[in-house]
Every structure is written in structure tokens, then in C-alpha cells.
XYZ file of C-alpha atoms in Angstrom:
101
model
C -14.351 48.536 -18.183
C -12.157 51.820 -17.744
C -9.249 49.075 -18.081
C -10.403 48.233 -21.613
C -10.193 51.809 -22.291
C -6.196 51.684 -21.314
C -5.880 49.153 -23.838
C -5.385 51.954 -26.145
C -2.299 53.760 -25.146
C -1.171 49.724 -24.115
C -1.741 49.089 -29.025
C -0.487 52.754 -29.339
C 3.061 50.756 -27.557
C 3.151 48.849 -31.002
C 3.598 51.181 -32.794
C 7.158 52.341 -33.068
C 8.614 48.713 -33.980
C 5.970 48.881 -37.056
C 6.294 52.356 -38.288
C 9.556 51.213 -39.052
C 11.396 51.540 -41.771
C 12.664 47.929 -42.716
C 8.623 47.544 -43.695
C 8.746 49.519 -46.835
C 7.375 52.445 -44.285
C 8.034 56.134 -46.542
C 7.271 59.407 -45.021
C 4.184 61.332 -46.437
C 4.788 64.266 -46.340
C 4.587 66.869 -49.161
C 6.114 69.942 -50.517
C 2.360 71.267 -49.090
C 3.257 70.336 -45.627
C 6.411 71.584 -45.460
C 5.046 75.277 -46.804
C 2.514 75.105 -44.207
C 3.732 77.474 -40.733
C 4.640 75.378 -37.036
C 2.103 76.751 -34.649
C 3.110 75.988 -31.221
C -0.151 76.823 -29.743
C -1.778 74.415 -31.456
C -0.262 72.162 -28.604
C -3.810 73.602 -26.963
C -6.645 73.646 -28.749
C -4.945 69.589 -29.601
C -4.266 68.783 -25.798
C -7.440 69.795 -24.880
C -9.594 67.647 -27.730
C -7.267 65.020 -26.673
C -8.202 65.140 -23.207
C -11.716 66.340 -24.002
C -12.316 62.039 -25.737
C -10.413 60.727 -23.100
C -12.623 61.951 -20.257
C -16.334 61.033 -22.902
C -14.440 57.371 -23.046
C -14.758 57.926 -18.965
C -17.903 59.539 -18.300
C -19.774 56.553 -20.973
C -18.074 53.995 -19.080
C -19.883 55.009 -15.726
C -23.144 55.930 -17.980
C -23.746 53.797 -21.124
C -20.826 50.827 -20.960
C -21.638 48.987 -23.683
C -21.785 51.984 -25.652
C -18.696 52.683 -24.465
C -17.275 49.041 -25.352
C -18.495 49.776 -29.082
C -16.365 52.793 -29.337
C -13.191 51.865 -27.945
C -13.568 48.121 -29.977
C -14.115 51.011 -32.538
C -10.986 53.389 -32.388
C -9.111 50.275 -32.270
C -10.118 48.393 -34.862
C -9.619 51.690 -36.832
C -5.500 52.146 -35.654
C -4.972 48.522 -36.889
C -7.127 49.391 -39.327
C -5.196 52.160 -40.535
C -1.137 51.151 -39.317
C -2.151 47.355 -41.100
C -3.080 49.555 -44.674
C -1.735 52.901 -44.866
C 1.510 51.493 -44.685
C 1.287 49.764 -48.756
C 1.819 53.045 -50.173
C 5.232 53.219 -51.809
C 7.622 55.976 -52.026
C 7.513 56.452 -55.741
C 2.819 56.534 -55.256
C 3.378 59.876 -52.529
C 6.192 61.472 -54.713
C 4.011 61.409 -57.714
C 0.523 62.730 -55.554
C 2.578 65.376 -54.301
C 1.831 69.068 -54.621
C 4.273 71.580 -55.979
C 4.753 74.742 -54.105
């Protein structure tokens, strides 16, 4: 079951090849995104959240392998669906729906 957990980082290796301008992928950054300041300390809760999820999945691999399998499978399907569906947006669609500040 732990080997199946490693499939999530393995599938993430595909993302750089999918997120290229030749596939028609465009930036989804809005003017609102640019107006929000970057807080460097936010990396601490973000890393803690990723660690918490990883530790929880490892725990369920031993405690309830069926639940762990379903959860990991769901995460993998969600990642692939996001990569397939989100690139369908075009730059024109994004720029028409941005907020101006």
C-alpha cells in the first residue's frame, strides 16, 4: 500500500510536460492575485499541511488499507482531471473575467 502512496509524487512528474504553452495553457493570474502581497511565513502552515496529509495517508495505509486505497485513488483521479479540464480555458476567457483594482 505504501508503494501506491508513492504514485502521487510519481504522477506529479507528468505535470511539467502538460503545462506548456504548446498545449494552449495560459496563466490564470488576475490583477487581484497581483495585488495580494506575498507573506513568506505562509510557507510554514503550507508545509505543515502537506506533512499532515502525508502522515495521515501513511497512518491509514496501516490502519485501514481500503480507505487509504480509495483516498489515494481519488487524489490521483482529481489531479489528472484538473490537468485535463483546466487547460481548456483560454487567455481571452481569463482576461474577460478578471477583477480590476
